[in-house]
XYZ file of C-alpha atoms in Angstrom:
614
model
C 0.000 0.000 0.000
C 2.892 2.753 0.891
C 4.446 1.642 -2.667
C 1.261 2.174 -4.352
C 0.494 5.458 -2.577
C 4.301 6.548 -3.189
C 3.333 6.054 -7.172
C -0.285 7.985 -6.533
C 1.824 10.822 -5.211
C 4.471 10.842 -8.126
C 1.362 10.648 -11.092
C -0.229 14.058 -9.197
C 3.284 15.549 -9.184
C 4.039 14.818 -13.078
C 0.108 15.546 -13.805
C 0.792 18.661 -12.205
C 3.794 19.610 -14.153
C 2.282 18.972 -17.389
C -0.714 20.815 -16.682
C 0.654 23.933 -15.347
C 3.965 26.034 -16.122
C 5.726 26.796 -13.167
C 9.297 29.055 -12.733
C 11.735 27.026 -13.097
C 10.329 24.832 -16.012
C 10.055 27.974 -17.903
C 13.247 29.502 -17.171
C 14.659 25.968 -18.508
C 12.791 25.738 -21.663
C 13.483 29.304 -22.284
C 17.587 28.334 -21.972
C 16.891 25.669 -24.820
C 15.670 27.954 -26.946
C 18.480 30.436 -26.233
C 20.404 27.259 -27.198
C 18.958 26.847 -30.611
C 19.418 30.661 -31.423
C 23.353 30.127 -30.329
C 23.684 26.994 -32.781
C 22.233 28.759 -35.471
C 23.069 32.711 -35.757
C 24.995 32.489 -38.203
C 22.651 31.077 -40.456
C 20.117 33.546 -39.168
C 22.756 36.137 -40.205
C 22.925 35.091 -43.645
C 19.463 35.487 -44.410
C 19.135 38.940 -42.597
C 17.936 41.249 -45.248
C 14.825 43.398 -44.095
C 14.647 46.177 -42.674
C 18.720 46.454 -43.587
C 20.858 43.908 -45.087
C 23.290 44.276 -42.426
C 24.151 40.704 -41.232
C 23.680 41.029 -37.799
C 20.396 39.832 -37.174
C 21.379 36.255 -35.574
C 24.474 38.075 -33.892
C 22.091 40.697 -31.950
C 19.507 37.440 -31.278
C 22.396 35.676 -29.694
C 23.483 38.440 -27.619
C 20.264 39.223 -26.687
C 19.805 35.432 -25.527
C 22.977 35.471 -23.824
C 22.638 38.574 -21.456
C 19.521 36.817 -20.258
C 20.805 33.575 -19.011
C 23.782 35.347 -17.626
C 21.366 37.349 -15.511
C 18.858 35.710 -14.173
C 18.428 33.094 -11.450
C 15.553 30.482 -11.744
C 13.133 30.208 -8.346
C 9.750 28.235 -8.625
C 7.646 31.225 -9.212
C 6.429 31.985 -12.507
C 6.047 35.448 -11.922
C 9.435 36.147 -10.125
C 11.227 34.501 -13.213
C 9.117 35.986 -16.189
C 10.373 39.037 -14.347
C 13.841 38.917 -14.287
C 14.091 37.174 -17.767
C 12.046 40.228 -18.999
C 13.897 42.741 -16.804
C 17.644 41.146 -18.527
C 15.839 41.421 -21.841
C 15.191 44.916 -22.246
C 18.879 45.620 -20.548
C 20.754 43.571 -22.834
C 18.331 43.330 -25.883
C 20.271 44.595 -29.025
C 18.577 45.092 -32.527
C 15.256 46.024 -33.920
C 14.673 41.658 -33.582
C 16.185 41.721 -30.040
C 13.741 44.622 -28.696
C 11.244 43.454 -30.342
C 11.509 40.021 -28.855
C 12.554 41.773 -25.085
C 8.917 43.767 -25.466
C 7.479 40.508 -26.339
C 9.065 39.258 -22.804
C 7.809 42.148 -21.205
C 4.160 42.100 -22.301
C 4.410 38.688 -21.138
C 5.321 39.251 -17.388
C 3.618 42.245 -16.839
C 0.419 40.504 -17.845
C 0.810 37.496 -15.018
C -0.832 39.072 -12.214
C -0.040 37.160 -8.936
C 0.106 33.578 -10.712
C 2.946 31.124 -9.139
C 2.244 28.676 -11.929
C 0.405 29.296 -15.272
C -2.497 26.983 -15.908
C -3.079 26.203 -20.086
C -6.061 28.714 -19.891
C -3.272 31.626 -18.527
C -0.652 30.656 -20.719
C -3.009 31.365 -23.620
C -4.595 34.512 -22.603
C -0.941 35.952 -21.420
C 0.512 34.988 -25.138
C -2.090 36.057 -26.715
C -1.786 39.702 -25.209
C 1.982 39.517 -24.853
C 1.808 40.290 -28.983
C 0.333 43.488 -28.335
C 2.509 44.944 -27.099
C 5.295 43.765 -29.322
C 3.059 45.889 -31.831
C 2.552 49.107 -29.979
C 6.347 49.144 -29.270
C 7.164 49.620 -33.143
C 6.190 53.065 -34.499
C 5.373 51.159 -37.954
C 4.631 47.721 -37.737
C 5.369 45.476 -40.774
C 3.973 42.402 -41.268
C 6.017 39.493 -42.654
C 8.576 39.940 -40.069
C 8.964 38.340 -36.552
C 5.504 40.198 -35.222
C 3.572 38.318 -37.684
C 5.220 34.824 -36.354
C 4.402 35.884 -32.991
C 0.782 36.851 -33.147
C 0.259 34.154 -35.305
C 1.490 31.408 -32.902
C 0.203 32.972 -29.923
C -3.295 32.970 -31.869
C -3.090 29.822 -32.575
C -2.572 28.628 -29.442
C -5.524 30.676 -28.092
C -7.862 29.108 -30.301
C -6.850 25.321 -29.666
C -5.947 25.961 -25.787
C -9.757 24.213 -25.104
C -8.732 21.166 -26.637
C -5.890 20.379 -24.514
C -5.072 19.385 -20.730
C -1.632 18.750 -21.360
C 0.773 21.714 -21.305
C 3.717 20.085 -23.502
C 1.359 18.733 -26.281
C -0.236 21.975 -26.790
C 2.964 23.514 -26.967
C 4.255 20.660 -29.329
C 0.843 21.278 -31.401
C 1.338 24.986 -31.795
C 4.856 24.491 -33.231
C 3.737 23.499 -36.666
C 1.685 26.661 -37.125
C 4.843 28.720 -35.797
C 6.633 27.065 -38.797
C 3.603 27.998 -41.434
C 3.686 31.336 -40.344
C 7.309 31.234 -41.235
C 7.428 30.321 -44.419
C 4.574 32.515 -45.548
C 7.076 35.339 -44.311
C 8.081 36.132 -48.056
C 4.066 36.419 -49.195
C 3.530 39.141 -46.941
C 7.022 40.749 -47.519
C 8.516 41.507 -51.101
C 11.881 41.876 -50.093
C 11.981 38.096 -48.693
C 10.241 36.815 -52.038
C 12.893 38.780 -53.999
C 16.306 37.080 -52.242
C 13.737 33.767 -51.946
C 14.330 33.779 -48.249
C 12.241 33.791 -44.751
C 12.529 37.044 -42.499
C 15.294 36.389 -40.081
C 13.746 37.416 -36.836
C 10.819 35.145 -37.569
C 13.304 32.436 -38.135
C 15.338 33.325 -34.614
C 12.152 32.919 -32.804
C 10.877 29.940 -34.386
C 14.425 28.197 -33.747
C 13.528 29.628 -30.309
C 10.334 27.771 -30.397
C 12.226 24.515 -31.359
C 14.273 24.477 -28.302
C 12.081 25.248 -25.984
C 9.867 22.450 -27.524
C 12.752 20.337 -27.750
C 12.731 20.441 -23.766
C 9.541 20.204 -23.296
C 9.172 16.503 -25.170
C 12.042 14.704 -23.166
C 12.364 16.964 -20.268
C 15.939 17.190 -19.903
C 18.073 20.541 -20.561
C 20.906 20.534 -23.192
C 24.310 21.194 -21.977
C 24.999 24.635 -22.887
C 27.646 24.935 -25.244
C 30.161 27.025 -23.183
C 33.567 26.852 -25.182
C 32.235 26.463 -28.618
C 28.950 26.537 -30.771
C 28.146 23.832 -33.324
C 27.674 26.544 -36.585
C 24.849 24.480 -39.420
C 25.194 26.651 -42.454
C 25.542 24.507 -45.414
C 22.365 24.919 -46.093
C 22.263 28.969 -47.038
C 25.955 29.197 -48.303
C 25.510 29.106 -51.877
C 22.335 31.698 -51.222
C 23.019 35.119 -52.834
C 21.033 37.867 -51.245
C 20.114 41.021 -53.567
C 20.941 44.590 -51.688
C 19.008 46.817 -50.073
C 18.648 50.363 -49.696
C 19.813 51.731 -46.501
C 17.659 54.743 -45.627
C 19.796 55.764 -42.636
C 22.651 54.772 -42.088
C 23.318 54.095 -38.213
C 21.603 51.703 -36.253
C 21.293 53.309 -32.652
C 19.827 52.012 -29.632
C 19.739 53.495 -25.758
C 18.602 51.987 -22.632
C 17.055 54.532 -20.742
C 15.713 55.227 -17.176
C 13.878 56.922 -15.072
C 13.221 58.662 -11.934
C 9.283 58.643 -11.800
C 7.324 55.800 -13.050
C 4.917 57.247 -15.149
C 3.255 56.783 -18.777
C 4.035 60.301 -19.871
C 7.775 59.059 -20.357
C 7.484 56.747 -23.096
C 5.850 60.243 -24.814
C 8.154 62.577 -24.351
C 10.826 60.334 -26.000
C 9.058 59.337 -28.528
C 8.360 63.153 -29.211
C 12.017 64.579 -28.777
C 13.109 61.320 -31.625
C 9.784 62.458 -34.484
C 11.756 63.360 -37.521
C 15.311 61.442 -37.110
C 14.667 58.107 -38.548
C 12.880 55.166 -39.337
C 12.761 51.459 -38.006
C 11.715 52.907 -34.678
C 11.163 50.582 -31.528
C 10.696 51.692 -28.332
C 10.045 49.221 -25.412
C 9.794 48.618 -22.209
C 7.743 49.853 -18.944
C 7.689 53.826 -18.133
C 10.282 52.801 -15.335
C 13.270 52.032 -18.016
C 12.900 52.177 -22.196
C 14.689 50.864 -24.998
C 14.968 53.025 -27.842
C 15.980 51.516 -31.216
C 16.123 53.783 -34.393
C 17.766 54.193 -38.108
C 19.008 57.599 -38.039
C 21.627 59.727 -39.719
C 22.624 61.722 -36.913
C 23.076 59.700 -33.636
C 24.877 62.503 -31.746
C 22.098 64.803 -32.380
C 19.484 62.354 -31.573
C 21.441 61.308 -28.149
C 21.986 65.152 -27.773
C 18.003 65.699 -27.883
C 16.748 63.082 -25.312
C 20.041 63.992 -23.096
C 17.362 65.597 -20.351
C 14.401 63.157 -20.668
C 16.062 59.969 -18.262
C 18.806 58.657 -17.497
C 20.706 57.345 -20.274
C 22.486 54.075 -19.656
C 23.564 52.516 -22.635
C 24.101 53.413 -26.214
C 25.633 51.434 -29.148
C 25.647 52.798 -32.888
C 26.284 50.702 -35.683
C 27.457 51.952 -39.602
C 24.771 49.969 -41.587
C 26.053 50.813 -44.778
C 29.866 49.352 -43.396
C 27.887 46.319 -42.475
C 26.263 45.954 -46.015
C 29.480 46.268 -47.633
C 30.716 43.426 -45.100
C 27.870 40.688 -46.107
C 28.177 41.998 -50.159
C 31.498 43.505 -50.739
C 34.078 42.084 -48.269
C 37.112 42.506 -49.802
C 39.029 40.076 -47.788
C 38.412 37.074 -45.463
C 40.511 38.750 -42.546
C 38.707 41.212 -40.417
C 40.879 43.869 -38.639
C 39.316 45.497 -35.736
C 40.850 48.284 -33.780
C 39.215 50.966 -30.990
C 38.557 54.530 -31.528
C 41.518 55.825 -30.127
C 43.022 55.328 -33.561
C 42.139 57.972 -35.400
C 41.528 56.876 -38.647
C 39.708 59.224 -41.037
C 36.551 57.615 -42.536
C 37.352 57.117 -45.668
C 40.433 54.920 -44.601
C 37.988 53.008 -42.323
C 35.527 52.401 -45.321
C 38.448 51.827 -47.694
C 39.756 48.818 -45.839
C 36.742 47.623 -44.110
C 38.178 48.486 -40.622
C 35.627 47.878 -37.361
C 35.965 50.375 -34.885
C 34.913 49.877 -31.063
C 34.467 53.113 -29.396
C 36.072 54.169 -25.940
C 33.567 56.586 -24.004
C 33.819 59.716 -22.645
C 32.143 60.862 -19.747
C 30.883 64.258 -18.361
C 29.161 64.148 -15.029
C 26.336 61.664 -15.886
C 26.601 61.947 -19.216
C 28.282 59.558 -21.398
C 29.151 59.744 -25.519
C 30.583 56.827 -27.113
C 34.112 57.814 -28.273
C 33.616 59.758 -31.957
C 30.183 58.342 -32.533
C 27.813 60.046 -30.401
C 29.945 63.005 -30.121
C 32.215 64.960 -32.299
C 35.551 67.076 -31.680
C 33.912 70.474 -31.607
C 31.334 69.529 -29.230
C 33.445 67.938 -27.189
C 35.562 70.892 -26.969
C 32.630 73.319 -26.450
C 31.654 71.074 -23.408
C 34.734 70.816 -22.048
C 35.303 74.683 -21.862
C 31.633 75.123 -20.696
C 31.610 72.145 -17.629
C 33.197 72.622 -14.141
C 34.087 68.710 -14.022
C 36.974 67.385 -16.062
C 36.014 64.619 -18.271
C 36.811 61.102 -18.168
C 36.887 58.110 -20.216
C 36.471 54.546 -20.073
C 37.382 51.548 -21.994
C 34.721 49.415 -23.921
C 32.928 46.793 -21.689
C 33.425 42.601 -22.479
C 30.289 42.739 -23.510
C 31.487 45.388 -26.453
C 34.169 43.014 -27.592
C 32.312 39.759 -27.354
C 29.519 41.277 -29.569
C 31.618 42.496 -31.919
C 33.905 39.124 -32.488
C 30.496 37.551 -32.565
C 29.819 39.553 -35.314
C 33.054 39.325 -37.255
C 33.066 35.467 -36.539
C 30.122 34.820 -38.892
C 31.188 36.717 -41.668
C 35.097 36.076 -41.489
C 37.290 33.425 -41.723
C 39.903 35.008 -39.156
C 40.365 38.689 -37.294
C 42.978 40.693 -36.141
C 42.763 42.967 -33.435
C 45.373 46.260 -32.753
C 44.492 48.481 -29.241
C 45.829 51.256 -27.723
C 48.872 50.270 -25.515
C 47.778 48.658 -22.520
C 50.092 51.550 -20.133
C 47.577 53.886 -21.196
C 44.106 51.827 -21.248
C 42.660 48.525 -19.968
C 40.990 47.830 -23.695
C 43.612 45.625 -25.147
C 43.107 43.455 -21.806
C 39.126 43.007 -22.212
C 40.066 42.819 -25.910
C 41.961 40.001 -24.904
C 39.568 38.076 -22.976
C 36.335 38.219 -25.325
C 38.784 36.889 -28.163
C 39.733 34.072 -26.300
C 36.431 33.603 -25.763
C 34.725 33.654 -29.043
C 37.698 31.907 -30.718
C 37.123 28.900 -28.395
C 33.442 28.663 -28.673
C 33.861 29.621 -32.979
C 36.975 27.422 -33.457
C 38.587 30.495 -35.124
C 41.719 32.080 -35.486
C 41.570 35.559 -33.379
C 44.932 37.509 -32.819
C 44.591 40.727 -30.323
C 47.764 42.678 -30.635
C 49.078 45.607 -27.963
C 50.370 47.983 -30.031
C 52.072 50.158 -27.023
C 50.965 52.791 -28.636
C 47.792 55.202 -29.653
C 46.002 57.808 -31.962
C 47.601 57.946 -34.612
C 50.425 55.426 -34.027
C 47.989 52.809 -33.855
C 46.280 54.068 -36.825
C 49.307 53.949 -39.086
C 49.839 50.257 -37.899
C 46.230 49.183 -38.861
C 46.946 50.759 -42.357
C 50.025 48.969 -42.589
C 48.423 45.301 -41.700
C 45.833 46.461 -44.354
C 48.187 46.961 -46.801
C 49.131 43.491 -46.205
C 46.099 41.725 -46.341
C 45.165 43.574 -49.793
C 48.496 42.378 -51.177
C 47.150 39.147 -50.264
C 48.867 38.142 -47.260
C 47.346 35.472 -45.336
C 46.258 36.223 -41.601
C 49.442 34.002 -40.442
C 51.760 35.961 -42.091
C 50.743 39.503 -41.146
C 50.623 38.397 -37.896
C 54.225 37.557 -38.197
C 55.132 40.633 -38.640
C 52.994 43.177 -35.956
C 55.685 42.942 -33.371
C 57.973 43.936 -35.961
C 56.332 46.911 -36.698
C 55.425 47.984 -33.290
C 59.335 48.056 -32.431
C 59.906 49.836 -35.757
C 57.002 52.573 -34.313
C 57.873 55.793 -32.706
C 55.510 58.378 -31.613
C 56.060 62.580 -30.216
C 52.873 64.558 -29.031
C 53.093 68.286 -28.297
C 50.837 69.968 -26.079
C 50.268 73.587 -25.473
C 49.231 73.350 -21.595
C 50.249 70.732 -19.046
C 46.708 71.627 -17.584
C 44.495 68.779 -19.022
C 47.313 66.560 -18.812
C 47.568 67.202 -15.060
C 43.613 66.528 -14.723
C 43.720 63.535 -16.502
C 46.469 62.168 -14.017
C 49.580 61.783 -17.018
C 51.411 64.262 -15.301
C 51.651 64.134 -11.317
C 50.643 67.472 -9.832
C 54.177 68.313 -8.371
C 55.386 68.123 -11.778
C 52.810 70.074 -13.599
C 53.191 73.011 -10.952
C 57.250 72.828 -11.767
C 56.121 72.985 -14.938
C 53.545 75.532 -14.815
C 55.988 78.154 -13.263
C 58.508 77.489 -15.666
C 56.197 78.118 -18.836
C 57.028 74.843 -19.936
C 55.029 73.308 -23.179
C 55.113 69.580 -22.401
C 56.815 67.592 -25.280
C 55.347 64.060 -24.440
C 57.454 60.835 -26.133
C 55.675 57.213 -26.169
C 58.038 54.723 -25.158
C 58.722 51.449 -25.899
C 56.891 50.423 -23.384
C 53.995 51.930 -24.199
C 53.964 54.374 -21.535
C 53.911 58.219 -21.940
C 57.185 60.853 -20.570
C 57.741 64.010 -20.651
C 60.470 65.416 -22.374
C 62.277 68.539 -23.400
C 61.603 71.872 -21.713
C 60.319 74.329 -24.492
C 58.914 77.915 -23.505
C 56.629 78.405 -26.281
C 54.505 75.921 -28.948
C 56.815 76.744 -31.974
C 59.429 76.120 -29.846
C 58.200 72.904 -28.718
C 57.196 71.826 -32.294
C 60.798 72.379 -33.477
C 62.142 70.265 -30.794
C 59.458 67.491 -32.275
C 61.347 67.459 -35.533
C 65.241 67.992 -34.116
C 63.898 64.393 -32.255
C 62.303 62.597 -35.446
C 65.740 63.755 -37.218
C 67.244 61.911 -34.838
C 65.736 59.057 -34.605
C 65.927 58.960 -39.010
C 69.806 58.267 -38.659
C 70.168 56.820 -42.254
C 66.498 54.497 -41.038
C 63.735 54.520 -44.578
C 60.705 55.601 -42.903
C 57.801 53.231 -44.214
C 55.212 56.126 -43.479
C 54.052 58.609 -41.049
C 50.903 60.055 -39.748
C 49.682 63.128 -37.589
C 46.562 63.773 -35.585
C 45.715 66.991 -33.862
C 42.964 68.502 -31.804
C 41.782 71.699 -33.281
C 45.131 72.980 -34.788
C 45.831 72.017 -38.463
C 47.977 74.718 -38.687
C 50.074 72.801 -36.387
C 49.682 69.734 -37.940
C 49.880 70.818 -41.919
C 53.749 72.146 -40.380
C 54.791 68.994 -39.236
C 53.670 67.472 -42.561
C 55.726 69.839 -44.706
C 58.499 69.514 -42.207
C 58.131 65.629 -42.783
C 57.900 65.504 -46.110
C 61.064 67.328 -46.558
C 63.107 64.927 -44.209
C 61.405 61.658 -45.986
C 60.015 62.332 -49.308
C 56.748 61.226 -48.213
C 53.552 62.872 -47.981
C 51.263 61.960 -44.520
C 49.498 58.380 -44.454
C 46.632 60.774 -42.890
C 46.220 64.069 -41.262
C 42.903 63.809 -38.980
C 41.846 65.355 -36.080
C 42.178 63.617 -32.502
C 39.238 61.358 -31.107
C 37.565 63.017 -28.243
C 39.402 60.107 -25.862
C 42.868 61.807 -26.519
C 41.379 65.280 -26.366
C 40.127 64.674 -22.842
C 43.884 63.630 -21.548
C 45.615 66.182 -23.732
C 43.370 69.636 -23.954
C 42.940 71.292 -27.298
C 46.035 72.054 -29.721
C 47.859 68.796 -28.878
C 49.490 67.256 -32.254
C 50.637 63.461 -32.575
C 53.076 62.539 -34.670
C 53.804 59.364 -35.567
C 56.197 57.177 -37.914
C 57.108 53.867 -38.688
C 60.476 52.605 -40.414
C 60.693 49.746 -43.158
């Protein structure tokens, strides 16, 4: 009798499982499908072509995915966890398919009231409104896309739920109509019927679907893949996609907060962003917002909604750089460098180079390095604020997202940051790399070039160089170290002031030198750390003392090229080009003005000059 009561007991508890949803079982099911979206973003990248053909699709889907099991814990309620795994969406959702999918997550939890488990007849009703607001968050709704897929599905499900008393076969019923709605995609959307494929965020949450499905039937949870993902993309390789038109050209996205929970917030954003864009997506609860928008002018749009909340987060990305990537790469190396390299834009565009921006701070402001702010307001703040800037490096996150990107579009990378004296980005550089090169099996070389501006841009234009002789990633990287010892760079600077601020000069020193008149003459060891050198009383003087040291340094050596940036004084730098191009014969790799980064550390008038022997 205790045996068969024992067995009674274990039927209720598995009857009970099947018929309701509880926390955990969720949070489980939702990792599977996070699981299916990692083993198959690249394929999901490949068929990315609406609203831009940018590639990235399955890359922002897989980031999205992964910020939420990083973040959240899994208890028994169903509320608690539909919380959290909405609450890491919208904080770590990237792309229009990522919001979109976090406001999906969102409508979902916020309509479970005080539910510990969800009974079929819940499920339904919450699914079926959780697409609703997936709609209202998209300024223009398009159908043939990953909204259809969803309201479709959760439709579905509403109108069967009746017929069911078993939680996993309704689920495993739904599926097939999830996979109709799919591949009607390309009847609903011309775009998809011209390249003859389905829309990619449809397909990401479909895959979705399929894992969490997939755990459902047999009730055991797939080792996560933790060093490397299993990449099926035979299938679309021979698949030629036609272009599209980019609009705009940046994709830009903010996570913002606030200090008063109230509706009026999600209106006055909406307002201050009228007019800059299109693809617009704003999500989440009045509390915090996720902005996504095309635009043309991300500073200006960041400058705009500066006042409204609290902004947390921002990431740009050049669209029509990403189009060239998935139908023009010229080469199947990537190189990737950070923003402190100064590279004008149409060396960046010429050799497909992928910056990731540095930040610069003000008070509680923030403005990704170059992107979100340019020189002359950076320079108009700086005289107008009572608080010396700051800066800070890009986060792991930056990197991983970035290599996650390159990964399914390249066959290797290689990766040149400012010298790691001076900044902790080659480090966390460094780390994501060996990250994604273990998990993507790939070839990922992160190089400290112990130097920065435009030292490190002249290095990037030498591996490019390389590559478009047709150098293979092995034998470039052969010969980085080579040209980092062969490097040398000078700065000038007309004040010690900012330098002092920005703690590259101890205070002692600058007062010394402020007494004396001194113009600090800065040399970049070969170390990769800064020192001060010379004593010059005036700026000419001090420029002079730049060339008497490159002469120096020539001693019968062929210089292989040189470069200069400056902040706010071409005069300054258009001398040390004529004085360099009578000591060499060369004229300047590039003259460009200095990323904000540099200008924070430095102070306006500061020139770089940099060269690099044969």
């Amino acid at each position: 009798m205790h045996s068969v009561s024992i067995l009674n007991k274990s039927f209720q508890i598995l009857k009970l499982i099947t018929e309701e949803l509880d926390g955990k079982r969720f949070y489980y099911s939702f990792i599977a499908g996070a699981q299916k979206i990692f083993e198959h973003y690249k394929v999901i990248n490949k068929i990315n072509v609406f609203p831009v053909a940018d590639g990235d699709t399955g890359t922002n889907l897989a980031s999205t995915m992964r910020s939420i099991i990083d973040s959240v814990i899994p208890t028994d309620n169903i509320k608690v966890t539909a919380d959290a795994l909405a609450d890491a969406a919208l904080v770590g959702a990237r792309g229009n398919s990522g919001i979109i999918f976090a406001q999906f997550l969102y409508g979902f939890s916020n309509e479970i009231h005080s539910e510990k488990n969800l009974t079929i007849d819940d499920f339904a009703r919450i699914i079926n409104k959780s697409t609703h607001y997936a709609y209202e968050a998209i300024a223009n709704p398009v159908e043939g896309t990953m909204i259809s897929v969803m309201r479709e599905w959760a439709e579905y499900i509403y109108s069967i739920k009746d017929k069911f008393s078993d939680f996993n076969e309704l689920i495993i019923n739904s599926y097939s109509k999830a996979k109709e709605s799919l591949r009607d995609t390309p009847k609903k959307l011309e775009i998809l019927a011209k390249c003859n494929v389905v829309d990619a965020g449809a397909k990401g949450f479909v895959l979705f679907l399929e894992g969490m499905i997939d755990f459902f039937i047999h009730g055991q949870l797939k080792k996560l893949v933790s060093t490397r993902n299993v990449m099926k993309v035979k299938e679309l390789e021979e698949m030629v996609h036609n272009e599209t038109e980019i609009t705009f050209r940046y994709c830009t996205e903010a996570l913002i907060t606030f200090d008063k929970n109230i509706p009026e917030n999600k209106t006055k954003l909406i307002k201050a962003i009228e007019g800059f864009g299109d693809s617009l997506v704003v999500a989440g609860s009045p509390k915090k917002l996720r902005l996504h928008i095309h635009t043309d002018e991300p500073a200006k749009l960041f400058y705009s909604i500066k006042d409204i909340g609290n902004i947390s987060y921002k990431k740009v990305d050049d669209m029509v750089m990403q189009n060239q990537i998935v139908h023009h790469r010229k080469w199947d190396v990537a190189l990737l460098t950070d923003s402190t390299s100064d590279l004008p834009q149409e060396i960046i565009e010429k050799y497909q180079v992928h910056v990731v921006p540095l930040t610069v701070h003000f008070e509680k402001d923030f403005y990704l390095d170059s992107v979100t702010i340019t020189p002359d307001e950076f320079y108009e703040l700086l005289e107008k604020s009572d608080h010396h800037p700051s800066t800070s490096q890009p986060t792991y996150k930056d990197f991983t997202n970035k290599y996650n990107y390159l990964a399914s579009h390249y066959n290797s990378i290689i990766s040149l940051h400012i010298s790691d004296k001076l900044s902790g980005t080659w480090n966390t550089s460094q780390k994501a790399a060996h990250l994604i090169s273990e998990r993507q099996n790939m070839d990922i070389s992160v190089f400290n070039s112990k130097k920065l501006a435009c030292g490190l841009g002249l290095m990037i234009i030498r591996a490019a160089r390389e590559i478009e002789k047709g150098r293979s990633n092995k034998e470039v990287n052969a010969e980085i170290d080579k040209w980092i010892e062969k490097s040398r760079m000078l700065i000038s600077a007309r004040t010690l002031k900012y330098l002092i601020k920005g703690g590259r000069v101890s205070a002692v020193k600058g007062f010394v030198g402020k007494l004396l008149g001194v113009q600090p003459l800065i040399i970049v060891n070969k170390e990769g750390k800064t020192e001060l050198f010379g004593k010059p009383k005036s700026e000419k003087q001090s420029m002079r003392m730049v060339i008497e040291e490159v002469n120096k340094m020539l001693n019968g050596n062929k210089v292989w090229g040189y470069a200069i940036s400056h902040a706010n004084n071409i005069d300054g730098a258009n001398w040390y080009a004529e004085q360099m191009e009578q000591l060499t014969g060369l004229k300047p790799e590039f003259i460009h003005r200095a990323s904000p980064v540099l200008g924070t550390h430095t102070g306006p008038g500061v020139i770089g000059l940099a060269l690099m022997f044969e």
